[in-house]
Amino acid sequence: MSPMATASLVLYFLLFCLLPIPLSSAETYIVGGSTGWTTGVANYSAWAASHTLHVGNTL
């Protein structure tokens, strides 16, 4: 096998191995924003509506 064919085969193998890896990210949110988790002060419905939460986020 020629060196070019070997290099191509190695490259395709590496791409095949690395492509299925899902990328992930997570964020940390302070519930209620700057007022934090309090009673009677924060509008949690409005706060939740202004954020897009995903699995893996920390509240």
JSON list of C-alpha atoms in Angstrom, two decimals:
[
{"chain": "A", "resi": 1, "resn": "MET", "atom": "CA", "xyz": [0.00, 0.00, 0.00]},
{"chain": "A", "resi": 2, "resn": "SER", "atom": "CA", "xyz": [1.36, 3.42, -0.89]},
{"chain": "A", "resi": 3, "resn": "PRO", "atom": "CA", "xyz": [2.08, 6.01, 1.83]},
{"chain": "A", "resi": 4, "resn": "MET", "atom": "CA", "xyz": [-0.71, 8.24, 0.47]},
{"chain": "A", "resi": 5, "resn": "ALA", "atom": "CA", "xyz": [-3.24, 5.41, 0.65]},
{"chain": "A", "resi": 6, "resn": "THR", "atom": "CA", "xyz": [-2.11, 4.57, 4.18]},
{"chain": "A", "resi": 7, "resn": "ALA", "atom": "CA", "xyz": [-2.45, 8.21, 5.27]},
{"chain": "A", "resi": 8, "resn": "SER", "atom": "CA", "xyz": [-5.93, 8.42, 3.74]},
{"chain": "A", "resi": 9, "resn": "LEU", "atom": "CA", "xyz": [-6.98, 5.19, 5.45]},
{"chain": "A", "resi": 10, "resn": "VAL", "atom": "CA", "xyz": [-5.74, 6.45, 8.82]},
{"chain": "A", "resi": 11, "resn": "LEU", "atom": "CA", "xyz": [-7.53, 9.78, 8.32]},
{"chain": "A", "resi": 12, "resn": "TYR", "atom": "CA", "xyz": [-10.82, 8.09, 7.43]},
{"chain": "A", "resi": 13, "resn": "PHE", "atom": "CA", "xyz": [-10.49, 5.79, 10.42]},
{"chain": "A", "resi": 14, "resn": "LEU", "atom": "CA", "xyz": [-9.91, 8.71, 12.79]},
{"chain": "A", "resi": 15, "resn": "LEU", "atom": "CA", "xyz": [-12.85, 10.64, 11.35]},
{"chain": "A", "resi": 16, "resn": "PHE", "atom": "CA", "xyz": [-15.05, 7.55, 11.66]},
{"chain": "A", "resi": 17, "resn": "CYS", "atom": "CA", "xyz": [-14.07, 7.18, 15.32]},
{"chain": "A", "resi": 18, "resn": "LEU", "atom": "CA", "xyz": [-14.44, 10.85, 16.27]},
{"chain": "A", "resi": 19, "resn": "LEU", "atom": "CA", "xyz": [-17.64, 11.85, 14.45]},
{"chain": "A", "resi": 20, "resn": "PRO", "atom": "CA", "xyz": [-20.12, 9.91, 16.63]},
{"chain": "A", "resi": 21, "resn": "ILE", "atom": "CA", "xyz": [-18.95, 11.69, 19.80]},
{"chain": "A", "resi": 22, "resn": "PRO", "atom": "CA", "xyz": [-21.78, 14.04, 20.81]},
{"chain": "A", "resi": 23, "resn": "LEU", "atom": "CA", "xyz": [-20.81, 17.49, 21.97]},
{"chain": "A", "resi": 24, "resn": "SER", "atom": "CA", "xyz": [-22.37, 18.68, 25.19]},
{"chain": "A", "resi": 25, "resn": "SER", "atom": "CA", "xyz": [-22.41, 21.71, 27.36]},
{"chain": "A", "resi": 26, "resn": "ALA", "atom": "CA", "xyz": [-24.12, 22.79, 30.54]},
{"chain": "A", "resi": 27, "resn": "GLU", "atom": "CA", "xyz": [-24.74, 26.05, 32.33]},
{"chain": "A", "resi": 28, "resn": "THR", "atom": "CA", "xyz": [-25.38, 27.08, 35.91]},
{"chain": "A", "resi": 29, "resn": "TYR", "atom": "CA", "xyz": [-28.36, 29.34, 36.60]},
{"chain": "A", "resi": 30, "resn": "ILE", "atom": "CA", "xyz": [-29.26, 31.17, 39.79]},
{"chain": "A", "resi": 31, "resn": "VAL", "atom": "CA", "xyz": [-33.01, 30.63, 40.08]},
{"chain": "A", "resi": 32, "resn": "GLY", "atom": "CA", "xyz": [-34.78, 33.96, 40.32]},
{"chain": "A", "resi": 33, "resn": "GLY", "atom": "CA", "xyz": [-31.79, 35.90, 39.01]},
{"chain": "A", "resi": 34, "resn": "SER", "atom": "CA", "xyz": [-30.15, 38.44, 41.30]},
{"chain": "A", "resi": 35, "resn": "THR", "atom": "CA", "xyz": [-32.85, 38.10, 43.98]},
{"chain": "A", "resi": 36, "resn": "GLY", "atom": "CA", "xyz": [-32.12, 34.38, 44.29]},
{"chain": "A", "resi": 37, "resn": "TRP", "atom": "CA", "xyz": [-34.48, 31.77, 45.70]},
{"chain": "A", "resi": 38, "resn": "THR", "atom": "CA", "xyz": [-36.82, 33.80, 47.92]},
{"chain": "A", "resi": 39, "resn": "THR", "atom": "CA", "xyz": [-40.49, 33.77, 48.77]},
{"chain": "A", "resi": 40, "resn": "GLY", "atom": "CA", "xyz": [-42.87, 36.48, 47.71]},
{"chain": "A", "resi": 41, "resn": "VAL", "atom": "CA", "xyz": [-40.32, 38.59, 45.82]},
{"chain": "A", "resi": 42, "resn": "ALA", "atom": "CA", "xyz": [-39.23, 36.85, 42.62]},
{"chain": "A", "resi": 43, "resn": "ASN", "atom": "CA", "xyz": [-41.55, 36.08, 39.70]},
{"chain": "A", "resi": 44, "resn": "TYR", "atom": "CA", "xyz": [-40.29, 32.58, 38.92]},
{"chain": "A", "resi": 45, "resn": "SER", "atom": "CA", "xyz": [-42.63, 32.11, 35.96]},
{"chain": "A", "resi": 46, "resn": "ALA", "atom": "CA", "xyz": [-41.21, 35.20, 34.24]},
{"chain": "A", "resi": 47, "resn": "TRP", "atom": "CA", "xyz": [-37.66, 34.12, 35.08]},
{"chain": "A", "resi": 48, "resn": "ALA", "atom": "CA", "xyz": [-38.21, 30.61, 33.68]},
{"chain": "A", "resi": 49, "resn": "ALA", "atom": "CA", "xyz": [-39.82, 32.01, 30.52]},
{"chain": "A", "resi": 50, "resn": "SER", "atom": "CA", "xyz": [-36.72, 34.11, 29.83]},
{"chain": "A", "resi": 51, "resn": "HIS", "atom": "CA", "xyz": [-34.33, 31.10, 29.91]},
{"chain": "A", "resi": 52, "resn": "THR", "atom": "CA", "xyz": [-34.00, 28.01, 27.75]},
{"chain": "A", "resi": 53, "resn": "LEU", "atom": "CA", "xyz": [-33.12, 25.17, 30.09]},
{"chain": "A", "resi": 54, "resn": "HIS", "atom": "CA", "xyz": [-31.60, 21.87, 28.98]},
{"chain": "A", "resi": 55, "resn": "VAL", "atom": "CA", "xyz": [-30.82, 18.55, 30.60]},
{"chain": "A", "resi": 56, "resn": "GLY", "atom": "CA", "xyz": [-27.51, 18.90, 32.41]},
{"chain": "A", "resi": 57, "resn": "ASN", "atom": "CA", "xyz": [-28.02, 22.50, 33.52]},
{"chain": "A", "resi": 58, "resn": "THR", "atom": "CA", "xyz": [-27.57, 23.23, 37.21]},
{"chain": "A", "resi": 59, "resn": "LEU", "atom": "CA", "xyz": [-30.20, 25.26, 38.99]}
]
